[in-house]
Structures are given as C-alpha cells and as structure tokens.
Coordinates of C-alpha atoms and ligand atoms in Angstrom, one line a residue:
X29 CA -0.7 13.9 -7.3
X30 CA 2.9 14.0 -8.3
X31 CA 5.1 17.0 -7.6
X32 CA 7.8 16.3 -10.1
X33 CA 6.4 17.6 -13.5
X34 CA 9.4 16.4 -15.5
X35 CA 7.8 13.3 -16.9
X36 CA 4.8 15.4 -18.1
X37 CA 7.1 18.0 -19.7
X38 CA 9.1 15.3 -21.4
X39 CA 6.1 13.6 -22.9
X40 CA 4.7 16.9 -24.0
X41 CA 8.0 17.9 -25.6
X42 CA 8.3 14.7 -27.5
X43 CA 4.8 15.0 -28.7
X44 CA 2.6 12.7 -30.7
X45 CA 4.5 11.3 -33.7
X46 CA 3.3 9.2 -36.5
X47 CA 4.4 5.7 -35.7
X48 CA 5.6 6.7 -32.2
X49 CA 4.7 5.4 -28.8
X50 CA 3.1 8.5 -27.4
X51 CA -0.6 9.2 -27.7
X52 CA -2.5 12.4 -26.6
X53 CA -6.1 12.2 -25.7
X54 CA -8.3 14.9 -24.2
X55 CA -10.5 12.3 -22.6
X56 CA -12.0 8.8 -23.2
X57 CA -15.6 8.2 -22.4
X58 CA -17.7 5.1 -22.3
X59 CA -20.4 6.6 -24.5
X60 CA -18.2 7.6 -27.4
X61 CA -15.1 5.4 -27.3
X62 CA -16.5 2.0 -26.4
X63 CA -19.1 1.8 -29.1
X64 CA -18.7 -0.9 -31.8
X65 CA -16.1 0.0 -34.4
X66 CA -14.6 2.7 -32.3
X67 CA -13.4 0.4 -29.7
X68 CA -11.6 -1.9 -32.2
X69 CA -9.9 1.0 -34.0
X70 CA -8.7 2.5 -30.7
X71 CA -7.5 -0.8 -29.5
X72 CA -5.6 -1.3 -32.8
X73 CA -4.1 2.2 -32.4
X74 CA -3.1 1.3 -28.8
X75 CA -1.5 -2.0 -29.9
X76 CA 0.4 -0.1 -32.5
X77 CA 1.7 2.5 -30.0
X78 CA 2.8 -0.4 -27.6
X79 CA 4.7 -2.1 -30.4
X80 CA 6.4 1.1 -31.6
X81 CA 7.6 1.6 -28.1
X82 CA 9.2 -1.8 -27.8
X83 CA 6.4 -3.0 -25.5
X84 CA 5.6 0.3 -23.8
X85 CA 3.3 3.2 -24.8
X86 CA 2.5 6.5 -23.1
X87 CA -1.0 7.9 -23.1
X88 CA -1.2 11.6 -22.0
X89 CA -4.8 12.3 -21.0
X90 CA -6.2 15.8 -20.5
X91 CA -4.3 17.4 -23.5
X92 CA -5.4 18.3 -27.0
X93 CA -3.9 16.7 -30.0
X94 CA -1.4 19.5 -30.4
X95 CA -0.2 19.0 -26.8
X96 CA -2.0 22.0 -25.2
X97 CA -3.0 21.2 -21.7
X98 CA -6.8 21.1 -21.4
X99 CA -7.2 19.6 -18.0
X100 CA -10.2 17.4 -17.1
X101 CA -12.1 16.7 -13.9
X102 CA -10.8 13.8 -11.7
X103 CA -14.0 11.9 -12.4
X104 CA -13.5 12.3 -16.2
X105 CA -9.9 11.2 -15.7
X106 CA -11.1 8.2 -13.8
X107 CA -13.5 7.3 -16.5
X108 CA -10.8 7.7 -19.1
X109 CA -8.7 5.2 -17.2
X110 CA -11.6 2.7 -17.1
X111 CA -12.0 3.0 -20.8
X112 CA -8.3 2.8 -21.4
X113 CA -8.1 -0.4 -19.4
X114 CA -10.8 -1.9 -21.6
X115 CA -9.0 -0.8 -24.7
X116 CA -5.7 -2.2 -23.3
X117 CA -7.3 -5.5 -22.6
X118 CA -8.6 -5.7 -26.1
X119 CA -5.1 -4.9 -27.4
X120 CA -3.5 -7.5 -25.1
X121 CA -1.8 -4.9 -23.0
X122 CA -2.3 -3.5 -19.5
X123 CA -2.0 -0.2 -17.6
X124 CA 1.2 -0.4 -15.6
X125 CA 1.3 3.0 -14.0
X126 CA -0.7 6.2 -13.8
X127 CA 0.6 9.5 -12.7
X128 CA -1.5 12.7 -12.4
X129 CA -0.7 16.5 -12.0
X130 CA -2.9 19.4 -11.2
X131 CA -2.9 22.3 -13.7
X132 CA -2.1 25.8 -12.9
X133 CA -4.1 28.7 -14.4
X134 CA -2.6 32.0 -15.1
X135 CA -5.0 34.8 -13.9
X136 CA -5.2 38.3 -15.4
X137 CA -3.6 39.6 -12.2
X138 CA -0.6 37.5 -13.1
X139 CA -1.0 35.2 -10.1
X140 CA -1.0 31.4 -10.6
X141 CA -3.8 29.4 -9.2
X142 CA -4.4 25.7 -8.9
X143 CA -7.6 24.7 -10.8
X144 CA -9.6 21.6 -10.3
X145 CA -8.5 20.1 -13.6
X146 CA -5.9 17.5 -13.9
X147 CA -3.7 16.0 -16.5
X148 CA -2.2 12.5 -16.3
X149 CA 0.0 10.0 -18.0
X150 CA -0.8 6.3 -18.2
X151 CA 2.0 3.9 -19.1
X152 CA 0.9 0.9 -20.9
X153 CA 2.7 -2.4 -21.3
X154 CA 2.5 -5.3 -23.6
X155 CA 0.9 -8.5 -22.2
X156 CA -1.2 -9.1 -19.1
X157 CA -0.6 -7.4 -15.8
X158 CA 1.7 -8.3 -13.0
X159 CA -0.3 -10.2 -10.5
X160 CA 0.5 -11.2 -7.0
X161 CA 0.2 -14.9 -6.8
X162 CA 1.5 -17.7 -4.6
X163 CA 5.0 -17.1 -5.8
X164 CA 4.9 -13.3 -5.3
X165 CA 5.9 -12.1 -1.8
X166 CA 5.1 -8.5 -0.9
X167 CA 7.3 -6.8 1.7
X168 CA 6.4 -3.6 3.4
X169 CA 9.3 -1.4 4.3
X170 CA 9.3 1.0 7.3
X171 CA 11.7 3.0 9.4
X172 CA 12.9 6.4 10.2
X173 CA 13.5 8.7 7.3
X174 CA 17.1 8.6 6.0
X175 CA 17.8 5.3 7.7
X176 CA 18.4 3.6 4.4
X177 CA 15.1 1.9 3.3
X178 CA 15.2 3.0 -0.3
X179 CA 18.9 2.4 -0.6
X180 CA 18.7 -1.1 0.8
X181 CA 15.8 -2.0 -1.5
X182 CA 17.7 -0.4 -4.4
X183 CA 20.7 -2.6 -3.7
X184 CA 18.7 -5.7 -3.4
X185 CA 16.8 -5.2 -6.7
X186 CA 19.8 -4.0 -8.7
X187 CA 22.7 -5.8 -7.0
X188 CA 24.6 -2.4 -7.1
X189 CA 26.4 -1.0 -4.2
X190 CA 25.5 2.4 -2.9
X191 CA 28.0 5.3 -2.8
X192 CA 26.7 6.6 0.5
X193 CA 25.3 9.7 -1.3
X194 CA 21.9 8.3 -2.2
X195 CA 23.1 6.9 -5.6
X196 CA 21.1 3.7 -5.5
X197 CA 17.8 5.0 -4.2
X198 CA 17.2 7.8 -6.7
X199 CA 14.9 5.8 -8.9
X200 CA 12.9 4.6 -5.9
X201 CA 11.9 8.0 -4.6
X202 CA 8.7 8.4 -6.3
X203 CA 5.3 8.8 -4.7
X204 CA 2.9 5.9 -5.0
X205 CA 0.5 8.0 -6.9
X206 CA -2.1 5.4 -7.5
X207 CA -3.0 5.6 -3.8
X208 CA -4.9 8.7 -4.9
X209 CA -7.4 6.9 -7.0
X210 CA -8.1 4.4 -4.3
X211 CA -7.7 1.3 -6.5
X212 CA -4.1 1.4 -5.5
X213 CA -3.5 -2.0 -7.0
X214 CA 0.2 -1.8 -7.5
X215 CA 2.0 0.3 -4.9
X216 CA 5.1 -1.7 -5.3
X217 CA 8.1 0.4 -6.2
X218 CA 10.7 -2.2 -6.7
X219 CA 10.7 -5.9 -7.6
X220 CA 13.2 -8.6 -8.0
X221 CA 13.1 -12.3 -8.4
X222 CA 14.7 -15.7 -8.2
X223 CA 15.2 -18.5 -10.6
X224 CA 17.1 -21.8 -10.3
X225 CA 20.4 -20.0 -10.4
X226 CA 19.5 -17.4 -7.7
X227 CA 18.5 -13.8 -7.8
X228 CA 17.3 -12.1 -11.0
X229 CA 17.9 -8.4 -10.7
X230 CA 17.2 -5.3 -12.7
X231 CA 20.0 -3.7 -14.8
X232 CA 18.2 -0.4 -15.0
X233 CA 15.3 0.0 -12.7
X234 CA 14.2 3.2 -14.6
X235 CA 13.2 1.0 -17.5
X236 CA 9.8 -0.5 -17.0
X237 CA 10.7 -3.2 -19.5
X238 CA 13.4 -4.4 -17.1
X239 CA 10.7 -5.0 -14.6
X240 CA 8.6 -6.8 -17.1
X241 CA 11.6 -9.0 -18.0
X242 CA 12.0 -10.0 -14.3
X243 CA 8.4 -10.9 -14.0
X244 CA 8.8 -13.2 -17.0
X245 CA 12.1 -14.7 -16.1
X246 CA 11.8 -15.3 -12.4
X247 CA 10.0 -18.3 -10.8
X248 CA 9.5 -16.2 -7.7
X249 CA 9.0 -12.5 -7.2
X250 CA 9.6 -10.3 -4.2
X251 CA 8.2 -6.8 -4.4
X252 CA 8.6 -3.9 -2.0
X253 CA 5.9 -1.5 -0.9
X254 CA 7.1 1.7 0.8
X255 CA 5.2 2.7 3.8
X256 CA 6.8 6.2 4.1
X257 CA 8.8 6.9 7.2
X258 CA 8.1 10.6 7.7
X259 CA 6.3 11.7 10.9
X260 CA 3.7 13.8 9.0
X261 CA 3.1 10.8 6.9
X262 CA 2.2 8.6 9.8
X263 CA -1.5 8.6 8.9
X264 CA -0.7 7.5 5.4
X265 CA 1.6 4.9 6.8
X266 CA -1.0 3.4 9.0
X267 CA -3.5 3.3 6.2
X268 CA -0.9 2.0 3.8
X269 CA -0.1 -0.9 6.2
X270 CA -3.5 -1.6 7.5
X271 CA -5.1 -1.3 4.1
X272 CA -2.8 -3.5 2.1
X273 CA -2.2 -7.2 2.3
X274 CA 1.5 -7.5 2.9
X275 CA 3.4 -10.7 3.6
X276 CA 6.3 -9.4 5.6
X277 CA 7.5 -6.2 7.3
X278 CA 11.1 -4.9 6.9
X279 CA 12.1 -2.3 9.5
X280 CA 15.4 -0.5 9.0
X281 CA 17.4 1.0 11.8
X282 CA 20.6 3.0 10.9
X283 CA 23.7 1.9 12.8
X284 CA 24.7 5.5 13.4
X285 CA 21.4 6.8 14.8
X286 CA 20.0 3.6 16.4
X287 CA 16.3 3.1 17.1
X288 CA 14.3 6.4 17.3
X289 CA 10.8 7.2 18.4
X290 CA 9.7 6.7 14.8
X291 CA 11.4 3.3 14.7
X292 CA 9.4 2.2 17.7
X293 CA 6.2 3.5 16.3
X294 CA 6.7 1.8 13.0
X295 CA 7.6 -1.4 14.7
X296 CA 4.4 -1.2 16.7
X297 CA 2.4 -0.7 13.6
X298 CA 4.0 -3.6 11.7
X299 CA 3.3 -5.9 14.7
X300 CA -0.2 -4.5 15.1
X301 CA -1.0 -5.6 11.5
X302 CA 0.3 -9.0 12.5
X303 CA 3.1 -8.9 9.9
X304 CA 6.0 -11.3 10.4
X305 CA 8.8 -8.7 10.7
X306 CA 12.5 -8.5 10.3
X307 CA 14.9 -5.7 11.3
X308 CA 17.8 -4.7 9.1
X309 CA 20.4 -2.6 10.9
X310 CA 21.7 -0.5 8.0
X311 CA 24.9 1.5 7.3
X312 CA 27.2 -0.9 9.3
X313 CA 30.0 0.4 7.1
X314 CA 29.8 3.8 8.8
X315 CA 30.4 2.8 12.3
X316 CA 32.9 0.7 14.3
X317 CA 31.9 -2.9 15.2
X318 CA 31.3 -1.9 18.8
X319 CA 28.6 0.5 17.7
X320 CA 26.8 -2.2 15.6
X321 CA 26.7 -4.4 18.7
X322 CA 25.3 -1.5 20.8
X323 CA 22.6 -0.8 18.3
X324 CA 21.8 -4.5 18.1
X325 CA 21.3 -4.5 21.8
X326 CA 19.0 -1.5 21.6
X327 CA 17.0 -3.2 18.9
X328 CA 16.7 -6.4 21.1
X329 CA 15.5 -4.3 24.0
X330 CA 13.0 -2.5 21.9
X331 CA 11.6 -5.8 20.7
X332 CA 11.4 -7.2 24.2
X333 CA 9.5 -4.1 25.3
X334 CA 6.6 -4.9 23.0
X335 CA 6.7 -8.6 23.9
X336 CA 8.6 -9.9 20.9
X337 CA 11.6 -12.3 20.8
X338 CA 14.6 -11.0 19.0
X339 CA 16.7 -13.4 16.8
X340 CA 20.1 -12.0 16.0
X341 CA 21.1 -13.7 12.7
X342 CA 24.8 -13.2 13.5
X343 CA 24.5 -15.6 16.3
X344 CA 21.7 -17.9 15.1
X345 CA 22.2 -18.1 11.4
X346 CA 19.9 -17.3 8.5
X347 CA 18.3 -20.8 8.6
X348 CA 16.9 -20.1 12.0
X349 CA 15.5 -16.8 10.8
X350 CA 13.7 -18.4 7.9
X351 CA 12.2 -21.0 10.2
X352 CA 11.2 -18.7 13.0
X353 CA 10.2 -15.4 11.5
X354 CA 6.8 -14.6 12.8
X355 CA 7.4 -16.2 16.2
X356 CA 10.6 -14.3 16.5
X357 CA 11.9 -11.1 14.9
X358 CA 15.2 -11.7 13.0
X359 CA 17.8 -8.9 13.2
X360 CA 20.4 -8.6 10.3
X361 CA 23.4 -6.4 10.0
X362 CA 23.5 -4.8 6.6
X363 CA 25.3 -2.2 4.5
X364 CA 24.4 -1.1 1.0
X365 CA 27.9 0.2 0.7
X366 CA 30.0 -2.8 1.8
X367 CA 27.4 -5.3 0.8
X368 CA 27.3 -6.9 4.3
X369 CA 24.1 -8.9 4.8
X370 CA 22.8 -8.6 1.2
X371 CA 23.4 -12.3 0.6
X372 CA 21.6 -13.2 3.7
X373 CA 18.6 -11.1 2.7
X374 CA 18.6 -12.8 -0.7
X375 CA 18.6 -16.2 1.0
X376 CA 15.8 -15.1 3.3
X377 CA 13.6 -13.6 0.5
X378 CA 14.2 -16.6 -1.7
X379 CA 12.9 -19.0 1.0
X380 CA 10.1 -17.1 2.8
X381 CA 6.7 -18.5 2.0
X382 CA 3.8 -16.4 0.9
X383 CA 1.4 -15.9 3.9
X384 CA -1.7 -18.0 3.6
X385 CA -4.7 -16.2 2.5
X386 CA -8.2 -17.2 3.5
X387 CA -9.8 -17.8 0.1
X388 CA -12.4 -20.3 1.6
X389 CA -13.5 -18.3 4.6
X390 CA -16.7 -16.2 4.3
X391 CA -16.2 -13.0 2.3
X392 CA -15.2 -9.9 4.1
X393 CA -13.8 -6.6 2.9
X394 CA -13.4 -3.3 4.8
X395 CA -14.0 -0.3 2.6
X396 CA -11.0 1.9 2.1
X397 CA -12.4 4.3 -0.5
X398 CA -15.5 5.0 -2.4
X399 CA -16.0 6.8 -5.7
X400 CA -18.5 6.9 -8.4
X401 CA -17.9 6.0 -12.0
X402 CA -20.1 7.3 -14.8
X403 CA -22.2 4.5 -16.1
X404 CA -21.2 2.1 -13.3
X405 CA -22.3 4.0 -10.1
X406 CA -21.0 3.5 -6.6
X407 CA -17.7 1.7 -6.2
X408 CA -16.2 0.6 -2.9
X409 CA -12.5 -0.2 -2.9
X410 CA -10.3 -2.0 -0.4
X411 CA -8.3 -5.1 0.2
X412 CA -10.3 -8.3 0.5
X413 CA -9.7 -9.6 4.0
X414 CA -11.1 -13.1 3.6
X415 CA -13.0 -15.2 1.2
X416 CA -14.0 -14.7 -2.4
X417 CA -16.3 -12.3 -4.2
X418 CA -18.0 -12.7 -7.6
X419 CA -20.0 -10.5 -9.9
X420 CA -23.6 -10.9 -9.0
X421 CA -23.0 -11.7 -5.3
X422 CA -25.6 -10.5 -2.8
X423 CA -23.9 -8.7 0.1
X424 CA -24.5 -6.6 3.1
X425 CA -22.7 -3.2 3.5
X426 CA -22.4 -1.4 6.8
X427 CA -22.9 -0.6 9.5
X428 CA -24.6 2.6 8.4
X429 CA -24.5 5.3 11.0
X430 CA -27.7 3.9 12.6
X431 CA -26.1 0.4 13.0
X432 CA -28.0 -1.3 10.2
X433 CA -26.6 -3.1 7.2
X434 CA -27.7 -2.3 3.6
X435 CA -28.5 -5.0 1.1
X436 CA -26.4 -4.5 -2.0
X437 CA -25.4 -6.5 -5.0
X438 CA -22.0 -6.8 -6.8
X439 CA -22.4 -5.2 -10.3
X440 CA -18.8 -5.7 -11.3
X441 CA -15.3 -6.1 -9.9
X442 CA -12.3 -4.2 -11.0
X443 CA -8.7 -5.1 -10.2
X444 CA -5.9 -2.8 -11.2
X445 CA -7.9 -1.3 -14.1
X446 CA -9.1 -4.7 -15.3
X447 CA -12.5 -6.1 -15.0
X448 CA -12.5 -9.6 -13.3
X449 CA -15.3 -12.1 -12.6
X450 CA -14.1 -12.9 -9.2
X451 CA -11.4 -12.0 -6.7
X452 CA -10.0 -13.6 -3.5
X453 CA -8.5 -12.6 -0.2
X454 CA -5.4 -10.4 -0.5
X455 CA -6.5 -8.7 -3.7
X456 CA -7.1 -4.9 -3.8
X457 CA -10.3 -4.4 -5.7
X458 CA -12.9 -1.9 -6.6
X459 CA -16.4 -3.4 -6.3
X460 CA -19.2 -1.6 -8.1
X461 CA -22.4 -1.9 -6.0
X462 CA -26.1 -1.9 -6.8
X463 CA -28.4 -0.7 -4.1
X464 CA -26.4 2.1 -2.5
X465 CA -25.4 5.7 -3.3
X466 CA -21.7 6.6 -3.3
X467 CA -22.4 9.3 -0.7
X468 CA -23.6 6.7 1.7
X469 CA -20.4 4.5 1.6
X470 CA -17.8 5.4 4.2
X471 CA -14.4 4.2 5.0
X472 CA -14.5 1.6 7.7
X473 CA -17.7 0.0 6.6
X474 CA -17.5 -3.7 5.8
X475 CA -18.9 -5.8 3.0
X476 CA -20.0 -9.3 4.2
X477 CA -22.2 -12.1 2.8
X478 CA -26.0 -11.5 2.7
X479 CA -26.6 -14.6 4.8
X480 CA -24.3 -13.6 7.6
X481 CA -25.4 -11.9 10.8
X482 CA -22.9 -9.1 11.3
X483 CA -22.9 -7.6 14.8
X484 CA -21.6 -4.1 14.8
X485 CA -20.5 -2.6 18.2
X486 CA -19.9 0.8 19.7
X487 CA -17.7 -0.7 22.4
X488 CA -15.2 -3.5 23.0
X489 CA -12.6 -4.7 25.4
X490 CA -9.0 -4.6 24.3
X491 CA -5.5 -5.4 25.5
X492 CA -3.3 -2.4 24.6
X493 CA 0.4 -1.6 24.7
X494 CA 1.3 2.1 25.2
X495 CA 4.2 2.8 22.9
X496 CA 4.6 6.5 23.7
X497 CA 2.8 8.9 25.9
X498 CA 3.9 12.2 27.6
X499 CA 2.3 11.3 30.9
X500 CA -0.3 8.6 31.6
X501 CA -3.4 7.4 29.9
X502 CA -6.4 7.7 32.1
X503 CA -10.2 7.4 32.0
X504 CA -11.6 9.5 29.1
X505 CA -8.4 9.4 27.0
X506 CA -9.5 10.1 23.4
X507 CA -7.3 8.8 20.6
X508 CA -8.1 7.9 17.0
X509 CA -8.3 4.2 16.6
X510 CA -7.1 2.7 13.3
X511 CA -8.6 -0.8 12.9
X512 CA -8.7 -2.3 9.4
X513 CA -9.8 0.7 7.4
X514 CA -11.7 2.3 10.4
X515 CA -10.1 5.5 11.6
X516 CA -12.4 6.9 14.3
X517 CA -12.2 8.8 17.6
X518 CA -12.7 6.6 20.6
X519 CA -12.8 6.9 24.3
X520 CA -10.7 4.6 26.6
X521 CA -11.6 3.5 30.1
X522 CA -8.6 1.6 31.4
X523 CA -9.5 -1.3 33.7
X524 CA -7.0 -0.2 36.3
X525 CA -7.8 3.5 35.9
X526 CA -4.6 4.3 34.1
X527 CA -1.9 3.1 31.8
X528 CA 1.7 4.2 31.7
X529 CA 4.1 4.3 28.7
X530 CA 5.4 0.8 28.2
X531 CA 2.5 -0.7 30.0
X532 CA 0.3 -3.5 28.7
X533 CA -3.2 -3.6 30.0
X534 CA -6.9 -3.9 29.5
X535 CA -9.2 -1.1 28.6
X536 CA -12.7 -0.6 27.2
X537 CA -12.7 1.2 23.9
X538 CA -15.8 3.1 22.9
X539 CA -16.2 4.6 19.4
X540 CA -17.4 8.2 19.9
X541 CA -19.8 8.5 17.0
X542 CA -21.0 5.3 15.6
X543 CA -20.7 1.5 15.6
X544 CA -18.4 -0.6 13.4
X545 CA -17.9 -4.2 12.6
X546 CA -15.2 -5.5 14.9
X547 CA -14.0 -9.0 15.7
X548 CA -12.1 -10.6 18.5
X549 CA -8.4 -10.9 17.7
X550 CA -8.3 -7.9 15.4
X551 CA -5.3 -5.6 16.0
X552 CA -5.4 -1.9 15.9
X553 CA -3.3 1.2 16.3
X554 CA -4.2 4.2 18.4
X555 CA -2.8 7.7 18.4
X556 CA -3.5 11.1 19.9
X557 CA -0.9 13.9 19.5
X558 CA 2.4 12.4 20.5
X559 CA 0.9 9.4 22.2
X560 CA 0.6 6.1 20.3
X561 CA 0.0 2.5 21.0
X562 CA -1.2 -0.8 19.6
X563 CA -4.0 -3.1 20.8
X564 CA -5.9 -6.3 20.2
X565 CA -9.6 -6.7 20.4
X566 CA -10.3 -9.2 23.2
X567 CA -14.0 -9.2 23.8
X568 CA -17.1 -7.6 22.2
X569 CA -19.0 -8.2 25.4
X570 CA -18.5 -5.2 27.7
X571 CA -21.5 -5.6 29.9
Ligands
GDP605 P1 15.3 6.3 3.5 O1 14.8 7.7 3.7 O2 15.1 5.4 4.7 O3 14.7 5.7 2.2 O4 16.9 6.4 3.3 P2 17.7 6.5 2.0 O5 17.8 5.1 1.4 O6 17.3 7.6 1.2 O7 19.2 6.8 2.6 C1 19.6 8.0 3.2 C2 21.0 8.2 3.0 O8 21.8 7.2 3.6 C3 21.5 8.3 1.5 O9 22.4 9.3 1.3 C4 22.2 6.9 1.3 O10 23.2 7.0 0.4 C5 22.8 6.7 2.7 N1 22.9 5.3 3.0 C6 21.9 4.3 2.9 N2 22.3 3.1 3.2 C7 23.7 3.2 3.4 C8 24.7 2.3 3.8 O11 24.5 1.1 4.0 N3 25.9 2.9 4.0 C9 26.2 4.2 3.9 N4 27.4 4.6 4.2 N5 25.2 5.1 3.5 C10 24.0 4.6 3.3
MG606 MG1 13.2 6.5 0.9

C-alpha cells in the first residue's frame, strides 16, 4: 500500500465531473457489472472518460458517487480490478497502474485506527498494454541506498542532468504497489527507448502519456525495475529479483563511499539469479580522479572474490562490454551531474540483446502468490520459468507438504489485468486453477505438465560462496534458503565441516520442514542474521 496519500486527495478534490476523466465507483462486481447491457454501457462510459482525459482516465474505487470514502475489502477491490480490466478491454484501453491505501477510522475515543477496508485508484490508458517482447529489455537496478540508482535511471530516461540534490530522481521514488496484489505485471518505474536516430526519452516522466508516447515511437524499449537497496528490504529484494524475469542487472557503487556490505550482497544476489550484470560507479563528479581509480580497484577485487571477471570499460571500450557482458562484468564510470558515462550506457542499452527465453521447453512456473477471486476460484501467480501454458492445460501442482503433486487444470490465465489464452516463459501471470483450494497453494510450489514426473527433494548437494558471516559456518548452520520462489529454513552440513567468509565449498542442504522441486544448476541465496551467501544446486543425489 502506498504511504503518500496525495494522489488520492487530489483525485477526491477534483471529483467526478460531467465530461471529465475521473470516475468514482464503490465497487465493481462480476455479478452486477458484467451482465449484458450493463457491460457495454460501462465500457462506453470508460471510453468516454479516457478520451476526455486525452488518453488517460482515473477510476477511484472504494468511494461513493459524492466522493465519501467507503472502503472495500481487498478481495472486493481485487474483483473490481478484474471487472475493470474486462471493461477496459471492451473499451480498447488498459489498466496501466493501480495504487491502494488503507482507510483510517475515527473512533469515539478520538483515536484513529486502521481498518481492513481499502480505497484505490486505477489509471487507465488508451490502447493495448505495454508488453515486454523481444525488443523490450528489462534491467533490474540494485545497490546501496543513496548510491544514485534512481538518479542514474532518471538521467537516462529524461536526458536531464542531476543537481546533486535529488532533482532527477523525485518522480522515480514511488513504491511498486502492484507487488501487493501479486500479479505484479509491471513493476517498471522508468522506461526509455531507441529509434534509428538514437535514444527516445521522456520530457516529463510524471506524465503517463509521455511513457505511452515512447512505447509507440521507439523500436526498442529499455525499462528499469527497482530492487530496493535498503537493508530491511532485503527480503523483498531477493523476491523481487528471484521472482521476476530480468534481462540484466545494474549495480551502482558511489565513488565517494565505494562498495559497502550491501553492495556485496546485492552483487551476490544478482549473480545468483544468473543475471548478466554491469557495475556503474556513480557520482564521479564528486571525487578526484584518484579516488575513482581506487573505487574501480575495489570493485574489481569484489568481483574477483565471487569468481567474476571485471571488465573496466575505460580500458577495454564499450564494444568489448557489449560482447562480453555475462562472461565478464563491465564497470563504467558515470555521473548524473557531469554526464560522464551516460553516452556509453545508451550505447550499451541500445545494443544489448534480450535474454533468450525458453518458450519451447516443458512448462514450469514456481508459485509466488496465491489468492482467490470470486467466481474464478484459486489463482496462483508467478513468473513462467520455461515453456508455454494455455487455458485448459492439465498440470501438476506441488509438492504438497506430503511430497505428492496434485492434478489441476488451467481455468484461465491473466496477465496484467488482461485475460489471455496463452502465455510463455518470462511472463508474469495469474493462473486460475481447477482442482485445488486456494488455502492449499503455497509459495514455492511448482506447476509442471501432467505427463512429467517431478521429483521433489528434501535434500541436495550444493556449491556455495559465503559472502558474509561473523564467524564460520559449521554443521547445523540454519539459514533461510531462497531458491526460485521458495523461501524456507534449511540445515547445512558442509563437506569439510566448516566454511569461512569468502570460502567456496560444497555442502548438503536439507529443507527443515518439507520437500520442494529443485533442479541441478539452479542458483539460490541463503541468509541468517548478518550472514549471507549464494549457491548452486549441484546434485540431487545425497546418498
Ligand atoms: P538511490 O537511493 O540509490 O536511488 O540514490 P538517489 O538516486 O536517490 O541519489 C542519492 C543522492 O545522491 C541524491 O541527492 C542525488 O542527487 C545524489 N546523486 C546521485 N547521483 C549523483 C551524481 O552523479 N553526482 C552527484 N554529485 N550527486 C548524485
Ligand atoms: Mg532510489
């Protein structure tokens, strides 16, 4: 949920106007709003609102016609979004953005309490939704807080220089609220593109229509997904990264501070998710040249520590970086104030290919969230790891706590509030399932084809790198292991009895409570208190 209530206050203050672009609805339900006649007239109203708003309309849900906040349950809100998406489709528009707020109740004692009700705003835009396709590269940003992620991205997408006071980033500092609902189809907070003449940037990133313009104009899109650099957010960061199909990782390191513990951790996570990664040393305008070199040396050392080959672009050129990213980690020197390195980043992002997705492999999706939709039933959402799924497909879901898989069937597939007939690897989808109750679906379960023979395990052999640990990791060390969407306590038994910080070594990893579907080659992150590390599944045979 969003903390900043200003957009809600603004929408409520403007109010519903005849011929305006704002619409208030208490709720939208399948039973009353999708029946013949009603659907068409609501779609016509929506079309009208979109056109009056020059291609953008605002639907405030959870308020009465006169703007009094009613508040509705999260389930009702979710159903309202489902209905709204169908209306939008009918009106040749799409939901671009959804933001929700809790409502406060004033009690007789005068104290304010948070109730369960929510109110939300859906922003609708003309035309079909922004899809990630072959020409749409998604970059995940990471790095220590205040090291300049938002500013660097702001400068790339607008072309504007920063004032060193946070001027460029302001519009980017919003929470990816859709994560809440689990469908989280569009977590990108900034996008720019390229056409024959070079970069196509936004004039005013606050205007959604600018973004839509870029999507239309550019032949190639690059969008940025924030992975939040705050220590308390690490859990979210891991899920954000592991749960989302990203093409590249961009790690920022400020030239004044140099790499920190958080930087190392984020690097480990980016690499654990097998993301081809580049490092941008930011704020080079703030320090003397000697310091930039020093930080570059530290970054190189940090990369070597985790077995990566650094490629300083200053020495090897941007061409080498384009060729070798993935097998090496390019390091660029940048400043959002002086503009150093911005051209090089443009060149890089214009040239980098989309990572191949495995559309022809057998279907596999790890469940990130589950929820239940009135009239539809249990929905499992996540990013499709491999293959293709179609409505009607017969699948297996599991393992259940007892290790067995459940036979289920795909009722329908939803992608970013739109119903689709099929979806392929890389997409974030909600899959409505027949044959299972929502309460039985858990994060970390997998969906695989009915004819496959999934072999869930309690235990596997892994090769791990300890990124940080106060002492040493020994027999019985109990971290939480994050693998795909699994986040589960596990017990380590290192082959040599112990592992020290910086060590690479073999260990048996045993899930404490239940089996999961694990495959050789999968990467994972583990963490317990201040200790963290990354690992690769090497063998499922631990006998
Ligand atoms: P984030 O937390 O990593 O997203 O960092 P921000 O982008 O919010 O940047 C933190 C602060 O550093 C802001 O005040 C920015 O203006 C400043 N900053 C970011 N990049 C640069 C840069 O290249 N040069 C200078 N001088 N300041 C910068
Ligand atoms: Mg930021």
